[in-house]
Short mmCIF file of N, CA and C in Angstrom, two decimals:
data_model
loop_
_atom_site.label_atom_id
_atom_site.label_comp_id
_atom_site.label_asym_id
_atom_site.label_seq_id
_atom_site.Cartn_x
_atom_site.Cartn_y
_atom_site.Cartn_z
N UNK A 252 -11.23 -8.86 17.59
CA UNK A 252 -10.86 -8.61 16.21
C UNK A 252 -10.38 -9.92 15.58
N UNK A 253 -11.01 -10.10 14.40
CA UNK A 253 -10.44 -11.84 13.63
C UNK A 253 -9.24 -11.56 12.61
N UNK A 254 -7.86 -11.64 13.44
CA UNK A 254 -6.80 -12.08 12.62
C UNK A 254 -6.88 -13.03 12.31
N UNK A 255 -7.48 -14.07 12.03
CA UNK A 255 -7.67 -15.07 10.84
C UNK A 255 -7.62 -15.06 10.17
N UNK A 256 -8.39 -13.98 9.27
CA UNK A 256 -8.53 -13.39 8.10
C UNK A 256 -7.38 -12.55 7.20
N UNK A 257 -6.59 -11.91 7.77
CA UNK A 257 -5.55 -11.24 6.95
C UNK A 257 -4.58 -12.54 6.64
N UNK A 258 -4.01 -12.00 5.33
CA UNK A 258 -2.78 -12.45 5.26
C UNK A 258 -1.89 -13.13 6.04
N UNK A 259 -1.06 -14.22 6.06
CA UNK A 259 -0.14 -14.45 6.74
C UNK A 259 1.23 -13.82 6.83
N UNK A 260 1.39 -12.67 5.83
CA UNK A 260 2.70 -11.70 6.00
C UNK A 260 2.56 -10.59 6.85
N UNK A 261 0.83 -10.23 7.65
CA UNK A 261 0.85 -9.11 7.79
C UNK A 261 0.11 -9.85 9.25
N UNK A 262 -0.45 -11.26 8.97
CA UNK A 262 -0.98 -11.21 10.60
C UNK A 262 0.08 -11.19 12.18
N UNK A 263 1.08 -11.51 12.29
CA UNK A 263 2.17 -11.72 12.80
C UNK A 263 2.41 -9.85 12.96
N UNK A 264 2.63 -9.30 12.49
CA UNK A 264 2.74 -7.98 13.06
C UNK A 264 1.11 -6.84 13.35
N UNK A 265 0.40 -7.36 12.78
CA UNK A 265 -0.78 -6.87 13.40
C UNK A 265 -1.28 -7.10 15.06
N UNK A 266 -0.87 -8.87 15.39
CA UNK A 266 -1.06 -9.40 16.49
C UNK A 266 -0.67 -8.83 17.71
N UNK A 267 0.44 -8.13 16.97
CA UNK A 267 1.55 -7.67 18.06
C UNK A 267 2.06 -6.82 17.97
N UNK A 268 1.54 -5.33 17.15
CA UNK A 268 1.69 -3.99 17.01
C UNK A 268 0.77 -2.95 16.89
N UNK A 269 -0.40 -3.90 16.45
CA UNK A 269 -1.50 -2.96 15.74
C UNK A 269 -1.96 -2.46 17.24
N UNK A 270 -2.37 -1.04 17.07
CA UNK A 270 -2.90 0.14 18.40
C UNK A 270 -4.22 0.41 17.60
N UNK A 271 -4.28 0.76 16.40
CA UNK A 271 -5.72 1.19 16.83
C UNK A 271 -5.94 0.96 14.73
N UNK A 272 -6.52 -0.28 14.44
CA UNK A 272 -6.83 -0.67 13.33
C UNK A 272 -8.01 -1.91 13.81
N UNK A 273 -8.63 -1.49 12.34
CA UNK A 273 -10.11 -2.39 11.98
C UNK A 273 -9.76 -3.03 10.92
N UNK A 274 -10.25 -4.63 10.87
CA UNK A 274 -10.39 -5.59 9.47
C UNK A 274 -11.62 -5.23 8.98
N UNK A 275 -11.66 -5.13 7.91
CA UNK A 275 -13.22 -5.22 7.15
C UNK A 275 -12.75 -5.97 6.06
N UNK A 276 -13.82 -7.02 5.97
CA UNK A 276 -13.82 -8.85 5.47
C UNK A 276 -14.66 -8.05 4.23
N UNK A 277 -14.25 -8.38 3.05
CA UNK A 277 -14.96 -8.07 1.67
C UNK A 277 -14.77 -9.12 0.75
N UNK A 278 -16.02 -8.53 -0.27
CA UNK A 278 -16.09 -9.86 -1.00
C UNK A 278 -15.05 -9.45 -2.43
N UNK A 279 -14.18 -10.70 -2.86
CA UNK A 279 -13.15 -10.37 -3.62
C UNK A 279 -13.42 -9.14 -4.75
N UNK A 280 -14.69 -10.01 -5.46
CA UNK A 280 -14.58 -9.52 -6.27
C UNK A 280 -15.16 -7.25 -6.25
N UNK A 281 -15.04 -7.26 -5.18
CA UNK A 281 -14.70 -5.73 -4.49
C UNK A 281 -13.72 -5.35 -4.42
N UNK A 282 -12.60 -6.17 -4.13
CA UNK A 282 -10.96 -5.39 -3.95
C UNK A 282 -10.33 -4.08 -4.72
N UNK A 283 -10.49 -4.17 -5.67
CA UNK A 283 -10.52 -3.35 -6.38
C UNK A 283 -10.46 -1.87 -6.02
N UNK A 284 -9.83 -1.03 -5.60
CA UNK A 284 -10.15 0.18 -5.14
C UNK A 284 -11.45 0.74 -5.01
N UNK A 285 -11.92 1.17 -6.51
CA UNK A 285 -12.97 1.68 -6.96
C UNK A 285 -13.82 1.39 -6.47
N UNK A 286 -13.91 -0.31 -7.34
CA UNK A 286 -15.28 -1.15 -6.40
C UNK A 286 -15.32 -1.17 -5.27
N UNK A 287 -14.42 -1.25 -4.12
CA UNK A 287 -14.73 -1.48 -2.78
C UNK A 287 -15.45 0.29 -2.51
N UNK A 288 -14.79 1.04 -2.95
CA UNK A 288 -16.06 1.91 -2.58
C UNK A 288 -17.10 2.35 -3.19
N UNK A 289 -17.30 2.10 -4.05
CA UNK A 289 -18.76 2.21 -4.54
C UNK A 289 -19.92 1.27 -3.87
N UNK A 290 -19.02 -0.23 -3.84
CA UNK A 290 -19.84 -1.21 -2.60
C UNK A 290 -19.90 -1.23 -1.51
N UNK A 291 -19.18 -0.52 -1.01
CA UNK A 291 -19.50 -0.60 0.50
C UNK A 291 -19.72 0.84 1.05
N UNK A 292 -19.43 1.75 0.29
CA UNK A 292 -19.92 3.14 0.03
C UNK A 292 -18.27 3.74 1.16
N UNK A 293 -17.46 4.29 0.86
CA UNK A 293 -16.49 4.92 1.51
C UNK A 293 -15.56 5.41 0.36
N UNK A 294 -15.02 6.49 0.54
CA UNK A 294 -14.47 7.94 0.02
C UNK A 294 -13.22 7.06 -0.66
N UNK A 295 -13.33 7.71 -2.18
CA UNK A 295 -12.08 6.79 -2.52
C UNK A 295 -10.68 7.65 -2.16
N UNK A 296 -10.85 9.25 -1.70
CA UNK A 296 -10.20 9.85 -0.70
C UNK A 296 -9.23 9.16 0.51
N UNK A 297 -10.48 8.03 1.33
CA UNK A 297 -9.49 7.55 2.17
C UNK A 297 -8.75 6.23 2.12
N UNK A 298 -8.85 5.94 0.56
CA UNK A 298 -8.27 4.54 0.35
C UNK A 298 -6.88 4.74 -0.10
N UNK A 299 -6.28 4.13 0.63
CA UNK A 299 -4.33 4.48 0.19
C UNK A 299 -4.05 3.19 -0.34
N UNK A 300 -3.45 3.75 -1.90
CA UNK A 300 -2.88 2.36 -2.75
C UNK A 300 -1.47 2.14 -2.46
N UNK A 301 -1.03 1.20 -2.17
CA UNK A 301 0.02 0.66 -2.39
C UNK A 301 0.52 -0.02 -3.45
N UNK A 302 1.57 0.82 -4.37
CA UNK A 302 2.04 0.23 -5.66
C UNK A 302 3.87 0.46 -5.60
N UNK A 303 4.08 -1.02 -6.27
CA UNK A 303 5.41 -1.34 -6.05
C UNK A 303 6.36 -0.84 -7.61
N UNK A 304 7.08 -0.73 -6.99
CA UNK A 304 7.57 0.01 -8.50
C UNK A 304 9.46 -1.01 -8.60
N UNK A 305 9.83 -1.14 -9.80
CA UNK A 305 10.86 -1.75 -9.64
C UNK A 305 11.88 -0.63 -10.35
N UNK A 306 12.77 -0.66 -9.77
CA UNK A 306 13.79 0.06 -10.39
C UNK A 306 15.08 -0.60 -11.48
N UNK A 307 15.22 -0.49 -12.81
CA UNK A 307 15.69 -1.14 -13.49
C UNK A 307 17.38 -0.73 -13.83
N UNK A 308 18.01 0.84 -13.45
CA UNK A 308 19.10 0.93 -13.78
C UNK A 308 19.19 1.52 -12.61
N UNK A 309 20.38 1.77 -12.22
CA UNK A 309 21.68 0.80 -12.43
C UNK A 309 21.82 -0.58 -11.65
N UNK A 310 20.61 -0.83 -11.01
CA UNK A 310 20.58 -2.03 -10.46
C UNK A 310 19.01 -2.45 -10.16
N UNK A 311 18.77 -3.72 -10.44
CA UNK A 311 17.21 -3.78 -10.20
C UNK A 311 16.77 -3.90 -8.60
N UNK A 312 16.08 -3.14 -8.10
CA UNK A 312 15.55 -3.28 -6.90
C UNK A 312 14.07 -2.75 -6.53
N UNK A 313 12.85 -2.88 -5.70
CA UNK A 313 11.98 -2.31 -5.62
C UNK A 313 11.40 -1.55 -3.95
N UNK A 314 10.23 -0.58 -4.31
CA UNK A 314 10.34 0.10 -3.30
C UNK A 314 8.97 0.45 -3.67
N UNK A 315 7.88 0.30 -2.49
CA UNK A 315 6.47 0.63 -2.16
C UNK A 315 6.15 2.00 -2.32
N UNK A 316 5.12 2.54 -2.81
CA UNK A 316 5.25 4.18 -2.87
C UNK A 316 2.87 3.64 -2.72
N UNK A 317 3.10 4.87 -1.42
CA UNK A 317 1.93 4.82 -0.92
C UNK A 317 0.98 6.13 -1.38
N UNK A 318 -0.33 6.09 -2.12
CA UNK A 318 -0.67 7.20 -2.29
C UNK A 318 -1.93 7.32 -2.24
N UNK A 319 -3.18 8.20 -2.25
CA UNK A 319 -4.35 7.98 -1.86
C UNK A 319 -4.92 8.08 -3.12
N UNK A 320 -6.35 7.50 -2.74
CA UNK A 320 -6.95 6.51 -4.13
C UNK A 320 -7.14 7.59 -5.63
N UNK A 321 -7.93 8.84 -4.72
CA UNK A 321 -7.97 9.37 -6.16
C UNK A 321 -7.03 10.07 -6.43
N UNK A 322 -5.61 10.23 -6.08
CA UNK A 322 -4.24 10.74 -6.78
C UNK A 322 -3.59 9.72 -7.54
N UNK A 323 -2.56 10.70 -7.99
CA UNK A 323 -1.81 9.28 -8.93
C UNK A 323 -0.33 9.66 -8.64
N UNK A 324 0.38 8.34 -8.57
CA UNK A 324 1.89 8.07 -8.27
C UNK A 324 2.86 9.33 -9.35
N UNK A 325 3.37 10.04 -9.00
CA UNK A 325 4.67 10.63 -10.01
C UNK A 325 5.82 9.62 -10.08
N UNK A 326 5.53 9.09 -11.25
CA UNK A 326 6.63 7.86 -11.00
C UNK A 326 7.77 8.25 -11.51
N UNK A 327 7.70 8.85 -13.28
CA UNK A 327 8.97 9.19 -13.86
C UNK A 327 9.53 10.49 -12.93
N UNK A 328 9.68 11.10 -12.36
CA UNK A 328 9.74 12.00 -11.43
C UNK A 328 10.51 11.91 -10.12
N UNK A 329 9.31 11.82 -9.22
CA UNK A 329 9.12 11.72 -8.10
C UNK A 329 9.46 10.30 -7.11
N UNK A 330 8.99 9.19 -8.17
CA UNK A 330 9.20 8.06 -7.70
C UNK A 330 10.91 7.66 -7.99
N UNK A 331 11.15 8.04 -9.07
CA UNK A 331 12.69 7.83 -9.60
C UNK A 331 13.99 8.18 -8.51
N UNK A 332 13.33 9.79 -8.31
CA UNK A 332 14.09 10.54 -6.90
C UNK A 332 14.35 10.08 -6.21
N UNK A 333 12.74 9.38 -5.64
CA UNK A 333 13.00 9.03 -3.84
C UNK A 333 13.90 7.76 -4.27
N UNK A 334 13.74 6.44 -5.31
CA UNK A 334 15.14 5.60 -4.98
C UNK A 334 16.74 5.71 -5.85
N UNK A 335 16.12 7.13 -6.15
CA UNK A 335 17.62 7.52 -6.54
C UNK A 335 18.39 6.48 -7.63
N UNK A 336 17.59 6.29 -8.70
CA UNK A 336 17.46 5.30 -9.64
C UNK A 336 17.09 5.85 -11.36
N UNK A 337 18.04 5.68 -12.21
CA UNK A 337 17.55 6.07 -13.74
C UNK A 337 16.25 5.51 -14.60
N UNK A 338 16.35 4.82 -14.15
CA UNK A 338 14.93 3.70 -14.84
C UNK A 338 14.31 3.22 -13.87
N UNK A 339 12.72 3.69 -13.70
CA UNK A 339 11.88 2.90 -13.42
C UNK A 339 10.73 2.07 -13.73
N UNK A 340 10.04 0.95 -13.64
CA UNK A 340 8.75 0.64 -14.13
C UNK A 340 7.59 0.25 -13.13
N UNK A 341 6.52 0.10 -13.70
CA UNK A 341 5.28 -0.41 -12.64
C UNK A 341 6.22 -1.85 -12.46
N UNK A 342 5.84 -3.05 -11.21
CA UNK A 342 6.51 -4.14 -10.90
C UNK A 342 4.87 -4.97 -11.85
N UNK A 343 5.50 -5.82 -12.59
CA UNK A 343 4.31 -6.94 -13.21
C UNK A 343 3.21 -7.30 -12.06
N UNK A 344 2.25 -8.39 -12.24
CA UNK A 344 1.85 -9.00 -10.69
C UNK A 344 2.28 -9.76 -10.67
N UNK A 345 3.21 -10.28 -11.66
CA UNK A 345 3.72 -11.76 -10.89
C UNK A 345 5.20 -11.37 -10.28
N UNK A 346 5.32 -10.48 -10.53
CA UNK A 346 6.71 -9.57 -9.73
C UNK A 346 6.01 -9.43 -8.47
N UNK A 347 5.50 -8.66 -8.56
CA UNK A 347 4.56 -8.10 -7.31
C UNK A 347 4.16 -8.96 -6.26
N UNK A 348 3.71 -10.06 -6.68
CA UNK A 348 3.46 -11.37 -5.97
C UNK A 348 4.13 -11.80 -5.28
N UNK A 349 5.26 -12.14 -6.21
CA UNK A 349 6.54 -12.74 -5.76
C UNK A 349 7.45 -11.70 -4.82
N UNK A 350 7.59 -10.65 -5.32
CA UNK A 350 8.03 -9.72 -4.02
C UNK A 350 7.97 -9.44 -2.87
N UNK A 351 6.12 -9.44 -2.93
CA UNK A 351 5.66 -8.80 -1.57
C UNK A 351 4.74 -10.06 -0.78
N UNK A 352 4.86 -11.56 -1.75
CA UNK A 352 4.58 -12.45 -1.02
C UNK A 352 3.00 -12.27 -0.65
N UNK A 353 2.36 -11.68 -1.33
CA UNK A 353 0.69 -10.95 -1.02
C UNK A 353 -0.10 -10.99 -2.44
N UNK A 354 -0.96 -11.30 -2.38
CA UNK A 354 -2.26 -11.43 -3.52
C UNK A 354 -2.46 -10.11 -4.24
N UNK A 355 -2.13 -9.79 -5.44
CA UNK A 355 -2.15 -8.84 -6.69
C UNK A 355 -3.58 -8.06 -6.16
N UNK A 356 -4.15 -6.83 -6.03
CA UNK A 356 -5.36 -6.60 -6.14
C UNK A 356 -5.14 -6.36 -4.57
N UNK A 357 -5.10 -7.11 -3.77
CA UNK A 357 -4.89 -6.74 -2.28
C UNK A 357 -3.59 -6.61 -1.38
N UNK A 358 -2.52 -6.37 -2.26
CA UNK A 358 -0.85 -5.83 -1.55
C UNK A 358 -1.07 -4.55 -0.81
N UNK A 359 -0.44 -5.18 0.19
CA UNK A 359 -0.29 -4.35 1.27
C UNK A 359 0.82 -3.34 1.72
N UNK A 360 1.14 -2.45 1.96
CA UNK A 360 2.62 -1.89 2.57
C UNK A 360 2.94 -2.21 3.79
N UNK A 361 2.04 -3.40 4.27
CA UNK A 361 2.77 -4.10 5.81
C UNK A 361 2.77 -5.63 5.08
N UNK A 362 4.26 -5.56 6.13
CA UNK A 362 4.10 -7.57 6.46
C UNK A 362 5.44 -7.54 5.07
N UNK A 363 5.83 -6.02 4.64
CA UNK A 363 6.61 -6.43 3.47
C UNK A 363 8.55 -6.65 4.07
N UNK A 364 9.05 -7.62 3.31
CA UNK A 364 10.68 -7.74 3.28
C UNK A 364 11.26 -6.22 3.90
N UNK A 365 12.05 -6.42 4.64
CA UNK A 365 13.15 -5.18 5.08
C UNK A 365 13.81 -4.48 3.71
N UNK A 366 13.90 -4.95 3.16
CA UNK A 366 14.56 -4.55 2.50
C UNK A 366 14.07 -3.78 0.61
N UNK A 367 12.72 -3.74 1.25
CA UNK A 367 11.70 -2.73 0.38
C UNK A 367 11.68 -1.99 1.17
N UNK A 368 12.07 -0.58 0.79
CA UNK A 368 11.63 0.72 1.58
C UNK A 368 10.13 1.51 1.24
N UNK A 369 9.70 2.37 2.40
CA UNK A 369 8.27 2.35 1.69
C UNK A 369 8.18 4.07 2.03
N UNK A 370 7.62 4.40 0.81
CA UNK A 370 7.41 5.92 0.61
C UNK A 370 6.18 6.35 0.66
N UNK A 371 5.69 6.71 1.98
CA UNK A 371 4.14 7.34 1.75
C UNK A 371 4.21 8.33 1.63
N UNK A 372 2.89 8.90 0.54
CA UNK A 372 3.25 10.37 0.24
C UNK A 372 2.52 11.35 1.13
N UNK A 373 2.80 12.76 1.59
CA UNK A 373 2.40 13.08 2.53
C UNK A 373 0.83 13.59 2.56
N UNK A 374 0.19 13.44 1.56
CA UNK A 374 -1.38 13.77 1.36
C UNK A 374 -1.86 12.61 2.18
N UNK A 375 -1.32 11.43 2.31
CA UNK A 375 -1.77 10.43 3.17
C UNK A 375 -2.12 10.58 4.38
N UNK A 376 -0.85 12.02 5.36
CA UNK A 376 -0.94 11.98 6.53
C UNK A 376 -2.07 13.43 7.00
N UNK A 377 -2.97 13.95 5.79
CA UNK A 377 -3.96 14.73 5.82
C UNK A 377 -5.04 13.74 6.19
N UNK A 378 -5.32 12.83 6.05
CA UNK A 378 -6.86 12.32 6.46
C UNK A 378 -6.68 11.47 8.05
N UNK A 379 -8.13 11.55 8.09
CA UNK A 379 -8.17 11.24 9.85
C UNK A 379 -8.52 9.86 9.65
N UNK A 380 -8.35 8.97 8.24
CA UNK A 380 -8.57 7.43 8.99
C UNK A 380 -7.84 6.75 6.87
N UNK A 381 -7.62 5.61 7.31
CA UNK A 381 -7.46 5.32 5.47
C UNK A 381 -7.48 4.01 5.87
N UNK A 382 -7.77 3.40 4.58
CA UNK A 382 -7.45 1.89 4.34
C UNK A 382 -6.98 1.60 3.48
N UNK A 383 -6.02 0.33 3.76
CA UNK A 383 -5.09 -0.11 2.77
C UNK A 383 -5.11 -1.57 2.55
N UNK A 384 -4.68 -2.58 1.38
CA UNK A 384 -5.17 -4.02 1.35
C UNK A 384 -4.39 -4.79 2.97
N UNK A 385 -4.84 -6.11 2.09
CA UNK A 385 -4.81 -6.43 3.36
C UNK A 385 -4.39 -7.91 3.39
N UNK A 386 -3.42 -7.49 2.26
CA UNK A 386 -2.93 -8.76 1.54
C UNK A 386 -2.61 -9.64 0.76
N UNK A 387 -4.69 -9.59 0.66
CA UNK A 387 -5.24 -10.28 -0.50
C UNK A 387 -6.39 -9.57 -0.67
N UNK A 388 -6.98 -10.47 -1.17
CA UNK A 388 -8.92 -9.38 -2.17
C UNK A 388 -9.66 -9.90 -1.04
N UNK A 389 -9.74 -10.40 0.01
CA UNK A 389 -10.82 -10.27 1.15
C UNK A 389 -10.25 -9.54 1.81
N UNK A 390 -9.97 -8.66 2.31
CA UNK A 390 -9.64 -8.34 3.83
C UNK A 390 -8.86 -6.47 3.37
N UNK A 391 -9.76 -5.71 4.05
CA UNK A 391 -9.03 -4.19 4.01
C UNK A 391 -9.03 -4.21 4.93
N UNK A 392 -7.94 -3.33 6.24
CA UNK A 392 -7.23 -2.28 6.95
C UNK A 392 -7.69 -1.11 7.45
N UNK A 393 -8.62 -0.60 8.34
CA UNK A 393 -8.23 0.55 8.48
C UNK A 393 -7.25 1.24 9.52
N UNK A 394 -6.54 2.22 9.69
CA UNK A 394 -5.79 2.83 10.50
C UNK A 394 -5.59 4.21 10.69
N UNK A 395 -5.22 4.63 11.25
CA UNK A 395 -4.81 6.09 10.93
C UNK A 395 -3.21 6.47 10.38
N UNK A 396 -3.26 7.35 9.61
CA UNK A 396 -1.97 7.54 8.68
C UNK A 396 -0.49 7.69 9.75
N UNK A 397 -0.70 8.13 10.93
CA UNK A 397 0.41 7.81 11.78
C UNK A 397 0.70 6.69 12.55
N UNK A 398 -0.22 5.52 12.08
CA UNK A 398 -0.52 4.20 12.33
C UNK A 398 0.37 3.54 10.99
N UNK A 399 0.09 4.03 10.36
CA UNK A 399 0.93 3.29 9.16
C UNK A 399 2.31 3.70 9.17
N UNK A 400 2.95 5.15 8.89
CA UNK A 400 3.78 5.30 9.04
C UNK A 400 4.63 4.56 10.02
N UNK A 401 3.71 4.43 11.08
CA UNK A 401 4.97 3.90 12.28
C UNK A 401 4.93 2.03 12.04
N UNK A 402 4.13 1.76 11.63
CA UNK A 402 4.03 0.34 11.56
C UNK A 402 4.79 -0.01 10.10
N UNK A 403 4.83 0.93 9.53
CA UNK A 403 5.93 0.80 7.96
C UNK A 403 7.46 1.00 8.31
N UNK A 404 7.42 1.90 9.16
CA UNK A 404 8.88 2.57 8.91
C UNK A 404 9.34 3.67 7.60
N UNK A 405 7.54 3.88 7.33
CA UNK A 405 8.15 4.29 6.04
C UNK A 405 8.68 5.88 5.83
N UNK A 406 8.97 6.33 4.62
CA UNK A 406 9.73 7.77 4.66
C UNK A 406 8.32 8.56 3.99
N UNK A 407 8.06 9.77 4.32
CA UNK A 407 7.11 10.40 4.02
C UNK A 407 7.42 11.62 2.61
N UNK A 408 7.20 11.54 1.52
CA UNK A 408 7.82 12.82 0.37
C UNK A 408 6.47 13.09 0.03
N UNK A 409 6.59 13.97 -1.04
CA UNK A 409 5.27 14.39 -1.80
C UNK A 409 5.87 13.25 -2.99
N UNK A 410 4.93 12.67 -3.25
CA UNK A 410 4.89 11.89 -4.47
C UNK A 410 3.65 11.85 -5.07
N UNK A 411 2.56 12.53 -4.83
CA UNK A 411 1.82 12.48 -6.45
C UNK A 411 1.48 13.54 -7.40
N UNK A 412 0.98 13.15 -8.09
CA UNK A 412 1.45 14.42 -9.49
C UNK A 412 0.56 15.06 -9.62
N UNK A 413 1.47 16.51 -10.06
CA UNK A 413 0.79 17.66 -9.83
C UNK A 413 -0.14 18.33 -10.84
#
């Protein structure tokens, strides 16, 4: 398998945790959710987005909320709940960047700071395989959803909207 290719926030724990994940090397201008499956032909079902959300009152902080491609995040809601926060917004990309230290278009929910917590929602842990970036705009992930969870640490809620 060529860890070369991922990220440098996420190769360091792939090297030395990953059990049962595939790189698939794509061409950037594919990253894109959509596009990567229409081009390479795979279910936008099993593509899990990772989107960072910042929380603005009563203190600014942010937190990963994982959800599969064709659902959508409950942010005013659901996302607010899980960090127990009055105000939230989408994070900019140059927030995003700077946060998660990973290329806009290909952020990942691995390889991220301790101190982002990460919320996958539990429609994630219905499919038998998903992919997630992989960093940056070359390089997707696949794993299985109890592959991620355990390699996240993350907390599992229903977060997308109903």
């Amino acid at each position: 398998m060529n860890f070369d290719i991922l990220h440098e926030t996420i190769k360091p724990l792939l090297e030395k945790e990953a059990e049962e994940i595939e790189i698939f090397e794509c061409n950037s201008e594919f990253s894109d959710t959509e596009s990567f499956c229409n081009k390479y032909n795979f279910l936008l079902e099993d593509s899990c987005n990772a989107i960072l959300i910042k929380s603005k009152k009563p203190e600014v902080f942010y937190s990963m909320f994982c959800v599969l491609g064709h659902q959508r995040l409950d942010v005013n809601k659901k996302a607010k709940d899980a960090m127990n926060t009055r105000r939230v917004s989408f994070a900019s990309k140059d927030e995003a960047e700077e946060v998660t230290k990973q290329v806009y278009g290909g952020i990942s929910p691995l390889g991220l700071d301790k101190d982002i917590h990460i919320y996958i929602d539990e429609n994630v842990m219905k499919r038998e395989k998903i992919f997630i970036g992989g960093g940056n705009r070359t390089t997707k992930i696949f794993l299985t959803p109890s592959e991620l969870l355990r390699l996240t640490n993350g907390s599992l809620l229903d977060l997308a909207q109903s």
